[in-house]
PDB file of C-alpha atoms in Angstrom:
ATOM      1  CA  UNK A   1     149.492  83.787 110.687  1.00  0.00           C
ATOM      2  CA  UNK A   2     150.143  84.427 106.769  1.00  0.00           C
ATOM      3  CA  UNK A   3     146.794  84.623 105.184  1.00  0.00           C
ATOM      4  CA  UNK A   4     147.225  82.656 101.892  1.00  0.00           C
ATOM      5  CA  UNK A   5     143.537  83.169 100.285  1.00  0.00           C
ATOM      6  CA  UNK A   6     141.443  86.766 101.205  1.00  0.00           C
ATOM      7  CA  UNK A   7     137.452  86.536 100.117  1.00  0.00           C
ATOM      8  CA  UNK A   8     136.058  90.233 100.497  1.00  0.00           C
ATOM      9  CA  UNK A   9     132.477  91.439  99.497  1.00  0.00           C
ATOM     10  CA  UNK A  10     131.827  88.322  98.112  1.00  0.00           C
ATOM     11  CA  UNK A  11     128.122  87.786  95.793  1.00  0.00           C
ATOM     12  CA  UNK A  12     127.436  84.707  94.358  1.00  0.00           C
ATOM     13  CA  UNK A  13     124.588  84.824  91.854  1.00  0.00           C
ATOM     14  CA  UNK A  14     123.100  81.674  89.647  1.00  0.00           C
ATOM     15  CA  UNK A  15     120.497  83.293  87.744  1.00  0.00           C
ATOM     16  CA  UNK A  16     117.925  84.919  89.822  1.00  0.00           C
ATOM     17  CA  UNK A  17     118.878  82.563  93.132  1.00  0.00           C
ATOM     18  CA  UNK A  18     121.865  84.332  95.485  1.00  0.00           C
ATOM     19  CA  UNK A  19     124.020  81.508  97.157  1.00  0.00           C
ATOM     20  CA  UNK A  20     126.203  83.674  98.446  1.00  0.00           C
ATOM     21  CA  UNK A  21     125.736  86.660 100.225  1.00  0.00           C
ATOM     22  CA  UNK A  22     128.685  89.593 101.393  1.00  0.00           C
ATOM     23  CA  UNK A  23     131.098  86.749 102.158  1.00  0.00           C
ATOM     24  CA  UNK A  24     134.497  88.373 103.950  1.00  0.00           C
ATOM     25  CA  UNK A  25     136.939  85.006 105.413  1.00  0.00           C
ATOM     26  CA  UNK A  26     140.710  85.293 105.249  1.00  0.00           C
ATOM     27  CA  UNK A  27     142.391  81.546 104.987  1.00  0.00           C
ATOM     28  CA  UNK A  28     145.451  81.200 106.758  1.00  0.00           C
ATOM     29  CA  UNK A  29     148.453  79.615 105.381  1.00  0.00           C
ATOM     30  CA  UNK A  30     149.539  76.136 105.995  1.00  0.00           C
ATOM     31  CA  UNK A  31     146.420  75.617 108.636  1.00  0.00           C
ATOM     32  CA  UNK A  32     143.365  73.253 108.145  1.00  0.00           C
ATOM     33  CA  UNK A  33     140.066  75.513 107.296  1.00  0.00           C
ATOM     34  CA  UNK A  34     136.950  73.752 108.154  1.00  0.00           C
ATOM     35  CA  UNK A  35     133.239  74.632 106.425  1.00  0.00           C
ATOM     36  CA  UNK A  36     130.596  73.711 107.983  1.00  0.00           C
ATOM     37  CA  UNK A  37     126.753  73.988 107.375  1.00  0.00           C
ATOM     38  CA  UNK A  38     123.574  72.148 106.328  1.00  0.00           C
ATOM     39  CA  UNK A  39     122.753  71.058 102.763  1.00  0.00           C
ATOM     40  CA  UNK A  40     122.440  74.193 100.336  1.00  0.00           C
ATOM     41  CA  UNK A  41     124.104  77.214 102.618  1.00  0.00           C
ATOM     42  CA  UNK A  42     126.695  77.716 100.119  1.00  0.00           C
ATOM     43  CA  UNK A  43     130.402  76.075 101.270  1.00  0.00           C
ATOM     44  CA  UNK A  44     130.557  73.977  98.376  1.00  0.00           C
ATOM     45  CA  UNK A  45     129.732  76.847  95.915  1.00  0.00           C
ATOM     46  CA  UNK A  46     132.532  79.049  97.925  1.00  0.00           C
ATOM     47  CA  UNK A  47     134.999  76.237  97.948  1.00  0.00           C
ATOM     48  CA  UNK A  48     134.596  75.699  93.716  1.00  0.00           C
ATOM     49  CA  UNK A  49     135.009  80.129  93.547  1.00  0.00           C
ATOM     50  CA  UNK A  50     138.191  79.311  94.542  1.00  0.00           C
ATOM     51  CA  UNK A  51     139.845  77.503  91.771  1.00  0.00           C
ATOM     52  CA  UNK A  52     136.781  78.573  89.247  1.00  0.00           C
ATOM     53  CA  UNK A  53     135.376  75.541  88.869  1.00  0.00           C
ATOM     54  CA  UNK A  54     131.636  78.155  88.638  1.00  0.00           C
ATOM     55  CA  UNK A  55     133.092  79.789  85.031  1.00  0.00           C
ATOM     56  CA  UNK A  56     131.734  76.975  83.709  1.00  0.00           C
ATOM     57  CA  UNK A  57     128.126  76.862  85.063  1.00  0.00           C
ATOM     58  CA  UNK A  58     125.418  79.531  82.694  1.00  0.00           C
ATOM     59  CA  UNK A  59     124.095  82.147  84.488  1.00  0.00           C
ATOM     60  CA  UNK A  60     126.176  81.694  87.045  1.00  0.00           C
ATOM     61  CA  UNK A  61     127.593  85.432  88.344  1.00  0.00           C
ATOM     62  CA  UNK A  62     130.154  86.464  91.218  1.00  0.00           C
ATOM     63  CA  UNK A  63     131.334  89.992  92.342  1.00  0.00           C
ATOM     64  CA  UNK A  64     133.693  91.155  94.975  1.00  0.00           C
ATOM     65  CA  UNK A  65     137.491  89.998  95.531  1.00  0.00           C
ATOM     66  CA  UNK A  66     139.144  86.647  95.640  1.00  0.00           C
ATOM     67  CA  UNK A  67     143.184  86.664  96.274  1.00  0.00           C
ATOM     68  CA  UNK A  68     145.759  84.269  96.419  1.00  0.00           C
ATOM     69  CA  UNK A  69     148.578  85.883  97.970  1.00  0.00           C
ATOM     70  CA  UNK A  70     147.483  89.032  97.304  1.00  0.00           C
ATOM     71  CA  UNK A  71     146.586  88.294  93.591  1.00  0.00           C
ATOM     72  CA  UNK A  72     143.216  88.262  92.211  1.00  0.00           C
ATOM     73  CA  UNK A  73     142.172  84.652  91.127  1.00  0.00           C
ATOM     74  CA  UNK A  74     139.604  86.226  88.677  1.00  0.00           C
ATOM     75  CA  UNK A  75     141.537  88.856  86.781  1.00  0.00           C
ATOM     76  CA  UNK A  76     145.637  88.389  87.348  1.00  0.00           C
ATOM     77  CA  UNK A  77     145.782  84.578  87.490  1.00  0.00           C
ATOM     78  CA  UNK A  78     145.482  82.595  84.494  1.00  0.00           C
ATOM     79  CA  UNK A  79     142.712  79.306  85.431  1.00  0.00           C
ATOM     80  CA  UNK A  80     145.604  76.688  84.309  1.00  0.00           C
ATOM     81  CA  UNK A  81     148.031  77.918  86.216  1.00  0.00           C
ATOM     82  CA  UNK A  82     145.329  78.774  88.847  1.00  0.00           C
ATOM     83  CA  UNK A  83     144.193  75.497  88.924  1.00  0.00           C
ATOM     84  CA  UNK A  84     147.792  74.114  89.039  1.00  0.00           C
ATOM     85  CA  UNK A  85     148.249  76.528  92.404  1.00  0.00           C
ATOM     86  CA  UNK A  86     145.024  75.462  94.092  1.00  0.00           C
ATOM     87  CA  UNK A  87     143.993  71.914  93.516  1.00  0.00           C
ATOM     88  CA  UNK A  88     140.811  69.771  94.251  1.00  0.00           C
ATOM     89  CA  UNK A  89     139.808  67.115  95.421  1.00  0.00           C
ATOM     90  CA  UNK A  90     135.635  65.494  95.515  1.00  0.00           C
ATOM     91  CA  UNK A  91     133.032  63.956  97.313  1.00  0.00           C
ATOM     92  CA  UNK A  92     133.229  60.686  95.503  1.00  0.00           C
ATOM     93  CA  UNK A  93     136.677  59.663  94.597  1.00  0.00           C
ATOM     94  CA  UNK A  94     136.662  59.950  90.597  1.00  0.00           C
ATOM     95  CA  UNK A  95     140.336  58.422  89.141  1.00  0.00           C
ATOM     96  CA  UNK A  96     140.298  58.488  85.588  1.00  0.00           C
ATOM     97  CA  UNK A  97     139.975  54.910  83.593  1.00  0.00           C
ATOM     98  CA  UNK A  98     143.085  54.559  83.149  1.00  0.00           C
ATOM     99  CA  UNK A  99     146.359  53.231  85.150  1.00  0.00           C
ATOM    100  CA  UNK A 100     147.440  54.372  88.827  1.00  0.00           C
ATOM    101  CA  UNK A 101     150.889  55.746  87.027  1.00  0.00           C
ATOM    102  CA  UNK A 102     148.918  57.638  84.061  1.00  0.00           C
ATOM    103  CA  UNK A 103     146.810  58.828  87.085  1.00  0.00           C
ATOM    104  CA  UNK A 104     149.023  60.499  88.905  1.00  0.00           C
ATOM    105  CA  UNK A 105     150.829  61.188  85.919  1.00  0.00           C
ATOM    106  CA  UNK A 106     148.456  63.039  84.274  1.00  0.00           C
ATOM    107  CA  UNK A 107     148.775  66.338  85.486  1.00  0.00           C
ATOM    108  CA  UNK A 108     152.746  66.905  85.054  1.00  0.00           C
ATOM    109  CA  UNK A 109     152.500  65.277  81.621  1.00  0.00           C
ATOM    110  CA  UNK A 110     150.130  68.515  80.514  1.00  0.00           C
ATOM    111  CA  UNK A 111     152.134  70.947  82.220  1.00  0.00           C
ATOM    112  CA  UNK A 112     154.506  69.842  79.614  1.00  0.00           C
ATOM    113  CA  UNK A 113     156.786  67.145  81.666  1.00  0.00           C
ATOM    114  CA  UNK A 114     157.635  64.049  79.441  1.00  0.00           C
ATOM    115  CA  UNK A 115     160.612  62.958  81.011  1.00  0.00           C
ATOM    116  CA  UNK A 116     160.449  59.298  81.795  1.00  0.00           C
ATOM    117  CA  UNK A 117     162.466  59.651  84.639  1.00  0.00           C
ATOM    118  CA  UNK A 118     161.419  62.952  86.260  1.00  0.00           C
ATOM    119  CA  UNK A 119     157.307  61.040  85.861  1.00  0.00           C
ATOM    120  CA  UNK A 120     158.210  57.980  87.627  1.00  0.00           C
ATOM    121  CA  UNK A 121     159.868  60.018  90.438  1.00  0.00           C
ATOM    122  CA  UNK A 122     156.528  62.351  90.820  1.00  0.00           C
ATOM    123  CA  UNK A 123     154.563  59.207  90.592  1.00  0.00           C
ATOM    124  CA  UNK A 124     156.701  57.765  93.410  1.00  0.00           C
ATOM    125  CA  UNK A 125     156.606  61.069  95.398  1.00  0.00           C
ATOM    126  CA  UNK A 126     153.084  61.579  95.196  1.00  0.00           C
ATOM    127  CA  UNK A 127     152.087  58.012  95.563  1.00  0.00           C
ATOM    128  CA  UNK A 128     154.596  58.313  99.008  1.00  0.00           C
ATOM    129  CA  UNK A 129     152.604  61.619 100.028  1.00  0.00           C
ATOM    130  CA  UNK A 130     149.404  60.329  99.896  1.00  0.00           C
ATOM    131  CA  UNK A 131     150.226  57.387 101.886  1.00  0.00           C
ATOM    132  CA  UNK A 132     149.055  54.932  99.684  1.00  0.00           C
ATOM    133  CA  UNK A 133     152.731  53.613  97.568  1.00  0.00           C
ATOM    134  CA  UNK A 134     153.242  50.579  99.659  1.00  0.00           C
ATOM    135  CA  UNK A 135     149.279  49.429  98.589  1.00  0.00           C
ATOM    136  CA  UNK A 136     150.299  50.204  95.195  1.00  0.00           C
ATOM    137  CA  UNK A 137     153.287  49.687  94.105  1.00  0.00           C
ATOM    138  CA  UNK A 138     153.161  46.387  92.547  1.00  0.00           C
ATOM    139  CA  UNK A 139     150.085  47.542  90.779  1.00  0.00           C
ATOM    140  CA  UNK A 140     151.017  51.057  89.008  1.00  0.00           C
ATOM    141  CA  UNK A 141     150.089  49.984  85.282  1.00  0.00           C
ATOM    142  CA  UNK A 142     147.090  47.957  86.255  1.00  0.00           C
ATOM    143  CA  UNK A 143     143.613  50.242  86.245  1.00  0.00           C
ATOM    144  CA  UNK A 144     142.864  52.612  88.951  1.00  0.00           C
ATOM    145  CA  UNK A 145     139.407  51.452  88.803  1.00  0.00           C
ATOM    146  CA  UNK A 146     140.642  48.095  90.418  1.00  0.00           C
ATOM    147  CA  UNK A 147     141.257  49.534  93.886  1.00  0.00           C
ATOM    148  CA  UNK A 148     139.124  50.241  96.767  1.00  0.00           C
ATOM    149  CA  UNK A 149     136.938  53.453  97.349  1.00  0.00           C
ATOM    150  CA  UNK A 150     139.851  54.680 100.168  1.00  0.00           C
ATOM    151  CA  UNK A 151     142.502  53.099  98.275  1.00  0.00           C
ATOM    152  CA  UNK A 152     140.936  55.649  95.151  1.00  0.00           C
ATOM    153  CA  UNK A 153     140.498  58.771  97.216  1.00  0.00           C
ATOM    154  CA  UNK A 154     144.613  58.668  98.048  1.00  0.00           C
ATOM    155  CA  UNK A 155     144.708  58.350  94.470  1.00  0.00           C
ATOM    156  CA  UNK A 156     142.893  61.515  93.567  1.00  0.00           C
ATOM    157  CA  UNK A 157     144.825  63.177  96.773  1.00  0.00           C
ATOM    158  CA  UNK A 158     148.122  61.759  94.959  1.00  0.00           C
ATOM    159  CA  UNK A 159     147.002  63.168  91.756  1.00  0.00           C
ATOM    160  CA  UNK A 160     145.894  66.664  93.040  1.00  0.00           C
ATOM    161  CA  UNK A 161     149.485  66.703  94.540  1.00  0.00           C
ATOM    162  CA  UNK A 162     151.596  65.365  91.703  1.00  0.00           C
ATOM    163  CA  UNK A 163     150.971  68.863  89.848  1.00  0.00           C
ATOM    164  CA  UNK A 164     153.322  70.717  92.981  1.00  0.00           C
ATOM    165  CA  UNK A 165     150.223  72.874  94.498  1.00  0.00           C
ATOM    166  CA  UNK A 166     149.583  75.117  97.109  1.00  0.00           C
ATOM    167  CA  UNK A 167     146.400  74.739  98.601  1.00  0.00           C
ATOM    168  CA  UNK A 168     144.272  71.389  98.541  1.00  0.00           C
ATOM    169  CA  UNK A 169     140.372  72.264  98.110  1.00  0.00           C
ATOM    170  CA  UNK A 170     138.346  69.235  99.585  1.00  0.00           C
ATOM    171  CA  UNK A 171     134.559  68.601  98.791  1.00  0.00           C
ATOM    172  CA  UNK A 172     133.385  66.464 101.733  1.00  0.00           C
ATOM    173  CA  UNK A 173     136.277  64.213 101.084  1.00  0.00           C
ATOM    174  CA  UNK A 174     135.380  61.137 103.675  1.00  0.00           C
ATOM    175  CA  UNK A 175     131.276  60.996 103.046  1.00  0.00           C
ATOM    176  CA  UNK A 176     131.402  58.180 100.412  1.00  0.00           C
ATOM    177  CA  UNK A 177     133.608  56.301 102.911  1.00  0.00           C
ATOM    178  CA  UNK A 178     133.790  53.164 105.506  1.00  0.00           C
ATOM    179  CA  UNK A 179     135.500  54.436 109.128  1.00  0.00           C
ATOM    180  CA  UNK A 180     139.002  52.831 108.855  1.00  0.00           C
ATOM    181  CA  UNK A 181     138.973  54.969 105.330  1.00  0.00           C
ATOM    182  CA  UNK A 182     137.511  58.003 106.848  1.00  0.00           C
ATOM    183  CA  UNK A 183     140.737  57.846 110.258  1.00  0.00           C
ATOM    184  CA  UNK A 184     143.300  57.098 107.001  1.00  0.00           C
ATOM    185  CA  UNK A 185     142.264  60.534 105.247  1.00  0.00           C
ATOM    186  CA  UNK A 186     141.873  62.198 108.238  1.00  0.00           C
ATOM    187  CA  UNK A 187     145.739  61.122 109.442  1.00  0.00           C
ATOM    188  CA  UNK A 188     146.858  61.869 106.077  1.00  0.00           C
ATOM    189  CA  UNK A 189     145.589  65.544 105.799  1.00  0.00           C
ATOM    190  CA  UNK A 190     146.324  66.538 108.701  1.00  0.00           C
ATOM    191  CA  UNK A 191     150.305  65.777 107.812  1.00  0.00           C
ATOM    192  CA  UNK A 192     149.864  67.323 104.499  1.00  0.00           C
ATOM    193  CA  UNK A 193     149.057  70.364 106.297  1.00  0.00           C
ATOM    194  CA  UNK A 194     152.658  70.972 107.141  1.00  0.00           C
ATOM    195  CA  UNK A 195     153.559  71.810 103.069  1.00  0.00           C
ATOM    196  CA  UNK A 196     149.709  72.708 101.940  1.00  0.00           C
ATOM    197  CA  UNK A 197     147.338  75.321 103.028  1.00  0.00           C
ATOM    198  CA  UNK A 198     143.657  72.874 103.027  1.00  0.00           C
ATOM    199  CA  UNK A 199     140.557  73.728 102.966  1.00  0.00           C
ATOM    200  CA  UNK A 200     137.859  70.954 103.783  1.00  0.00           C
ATOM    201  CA  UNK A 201     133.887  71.331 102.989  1.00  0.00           C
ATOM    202  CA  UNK A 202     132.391  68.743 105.645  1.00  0.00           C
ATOM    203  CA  UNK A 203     129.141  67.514 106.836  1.00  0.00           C
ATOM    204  CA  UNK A 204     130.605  65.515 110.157  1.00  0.00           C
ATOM    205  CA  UNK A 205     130.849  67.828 113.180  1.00  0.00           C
ATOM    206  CA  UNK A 206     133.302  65.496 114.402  1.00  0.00           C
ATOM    207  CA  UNK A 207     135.609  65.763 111.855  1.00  0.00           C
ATOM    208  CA  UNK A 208     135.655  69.302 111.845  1.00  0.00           C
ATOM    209  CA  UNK A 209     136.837  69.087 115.626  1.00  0.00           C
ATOM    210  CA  UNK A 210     139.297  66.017 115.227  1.00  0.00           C
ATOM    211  CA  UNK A 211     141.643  68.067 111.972  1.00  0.00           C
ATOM    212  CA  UNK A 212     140.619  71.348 111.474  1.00  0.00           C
ATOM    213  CA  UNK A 213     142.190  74.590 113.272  1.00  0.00           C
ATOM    214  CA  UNK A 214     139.373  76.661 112.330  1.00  0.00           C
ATOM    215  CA  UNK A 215     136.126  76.674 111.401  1.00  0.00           C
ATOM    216  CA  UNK A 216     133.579  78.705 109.415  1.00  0.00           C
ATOM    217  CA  UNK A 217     130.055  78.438 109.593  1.00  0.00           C
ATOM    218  CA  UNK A 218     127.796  78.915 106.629  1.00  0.00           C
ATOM    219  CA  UNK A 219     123.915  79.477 106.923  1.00  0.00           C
ATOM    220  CA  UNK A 220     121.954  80.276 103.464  1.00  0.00           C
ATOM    221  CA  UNK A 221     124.513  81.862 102.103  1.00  0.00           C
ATOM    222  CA  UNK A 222     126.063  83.885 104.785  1.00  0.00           C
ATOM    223  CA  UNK A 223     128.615  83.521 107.034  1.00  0.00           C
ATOM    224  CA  UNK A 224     126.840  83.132 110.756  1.00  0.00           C
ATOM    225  CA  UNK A 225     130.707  82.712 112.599  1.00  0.00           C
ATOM    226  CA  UNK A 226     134.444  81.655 111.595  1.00  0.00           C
ATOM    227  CA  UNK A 227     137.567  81.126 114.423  1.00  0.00           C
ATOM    228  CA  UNK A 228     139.416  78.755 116.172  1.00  0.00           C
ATOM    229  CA  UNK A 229     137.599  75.395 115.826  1.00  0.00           C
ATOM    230  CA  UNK A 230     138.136  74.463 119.752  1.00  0.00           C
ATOM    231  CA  UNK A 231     137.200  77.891 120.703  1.00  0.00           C
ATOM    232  CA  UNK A 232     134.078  77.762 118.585  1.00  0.00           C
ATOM    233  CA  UNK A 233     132.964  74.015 119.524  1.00  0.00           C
ATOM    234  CA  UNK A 234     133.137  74.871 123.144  1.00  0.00           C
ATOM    235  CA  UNK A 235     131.940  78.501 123.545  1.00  0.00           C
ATOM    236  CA  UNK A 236     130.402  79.738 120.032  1.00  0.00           C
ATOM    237  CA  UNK A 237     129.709  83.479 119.881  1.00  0.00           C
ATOM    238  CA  UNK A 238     125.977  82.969 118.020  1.00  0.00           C
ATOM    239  CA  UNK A 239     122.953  80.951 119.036  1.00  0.00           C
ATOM    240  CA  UNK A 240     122.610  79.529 115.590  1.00  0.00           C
ATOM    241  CA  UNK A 241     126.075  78.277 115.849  1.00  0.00           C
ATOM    242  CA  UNK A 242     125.334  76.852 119.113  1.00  0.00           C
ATOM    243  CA  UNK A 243     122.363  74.832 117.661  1.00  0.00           C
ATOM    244  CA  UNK A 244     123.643  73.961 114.775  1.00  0.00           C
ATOM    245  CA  UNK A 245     127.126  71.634 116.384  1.00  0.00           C
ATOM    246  CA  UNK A 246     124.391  70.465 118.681  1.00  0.00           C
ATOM    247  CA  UNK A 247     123.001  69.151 117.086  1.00  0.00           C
ATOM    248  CA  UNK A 248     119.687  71.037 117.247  1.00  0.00           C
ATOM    249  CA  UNK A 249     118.824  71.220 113.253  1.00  0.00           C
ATOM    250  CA  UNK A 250     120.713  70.824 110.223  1.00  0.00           C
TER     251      UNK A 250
END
């Protein structure tokens, strides 16, 4: 397996309070990554070091490595065209007030495409990706605001992919959402995974074992175990692991 992002020696400081602590996980390529962990043990902090989304928090400090393909992501990577490699996608679905089509369009349009043409077909193609075109496609110039809380989380999933990336960063993607929503993003990233390299931050045990192929799990700020997620559901190598998908606290 082709690792696609390498975190080594990894310190996350905000102020006086470490959230992350010696963090060493290689990502592979093209695979689903699961996090996993209660409330506060650092996963979401890890997953936003990835694409920088910390540079803009005071006080906030980070030492050790973080590579994408063997390039730093702090010091050889500029964060636009980081951000344009590695995209992102939140808890609560957040399209911008605007149209579906300036939506998705959005992204290409300040990477300097203006093309009428060459837009409608990324609109199209990203719309298509996300599985959500057919829903939409009599509605592109009407607001984005207008559509359901699934129908809006394809959206941002569309609009993450319109800008071409390489890896999809997911915040607990599925918590603000009703069941039939929840099975539609779960089908739909786990098909994305054959172009993207994804790495989902999630809270449902279940999840973690119905998409992802591995699994990492966070306590306070350390890593406690990460490896195959069927290996590590049914035979974990640590206790706390154990307790933890049991259910046992968290």
């Amino acid at each position: 397996m082709q690792t696609k992002i390498k975190i080594e020696n990894v310190d996350l400081h905000y102020g006086d309070f470490q959230a992350l602590k010696n963090l060493n996980l290689e990502i592979p390529e093209k695979q689903i990554s699961a996090f996993i962990g209660p409330s506060g043990c650092g996963k979401s902090t890890l997953l936003k070091s990835i694409n920088r989304m910390n540079d803009l928090i005071p006080n906030c400090r980070i030492t050790g490595n973080f590579s994408l393909d063997g390039i730093n992501i702090y010091n050889d990577i500029d964060v636009n065209i980081l951000r344009k490699r590695v995209g992102m996608v939140f808890q609560k679905p957040n399209p911008f007030p605007m149209s579906i089509y300036d939506n998705i369009a959005y992204g290409p349009r300040t990477h300097g495409i203006k093309n009428k043409k060459m837009l409608d077909e990324i609109v199209e193609k990203s719309l298509h990706s996300a599985a959500i075109w057919d829903e939409v496609k009599d509605r592109l110039h009407k607001n984005a605001l207008g559509i359901s809380g699934g129908q809006q989380q394809r959206l941002c999933i569309a609009r993450a992919l319109a800008v071409n990336p390489e890896v999809l960063l997911m915040d607990e993607p599925t918590s603000a959402l009703d069941p039939i929503s929840t099975s539609k993003i779960e089908e739909l990233i786990m098909k994305l995974k054959e172009k993207y390299t994804i790495v989902i931050v999630t809270h449902n045990m279940q999840q973690a074992l119905r998409i992802s192929d591995n699994t990492t799990f966070f306590l306070l700020g350390e890593i406690v175990e990460t490896g195959a997620t069927e290996k590590m559901f049914t035979s974990p190598k640590n206790k706390k692991t154990y307790d933890y998908i049991t259910g046992r606290f968290g």
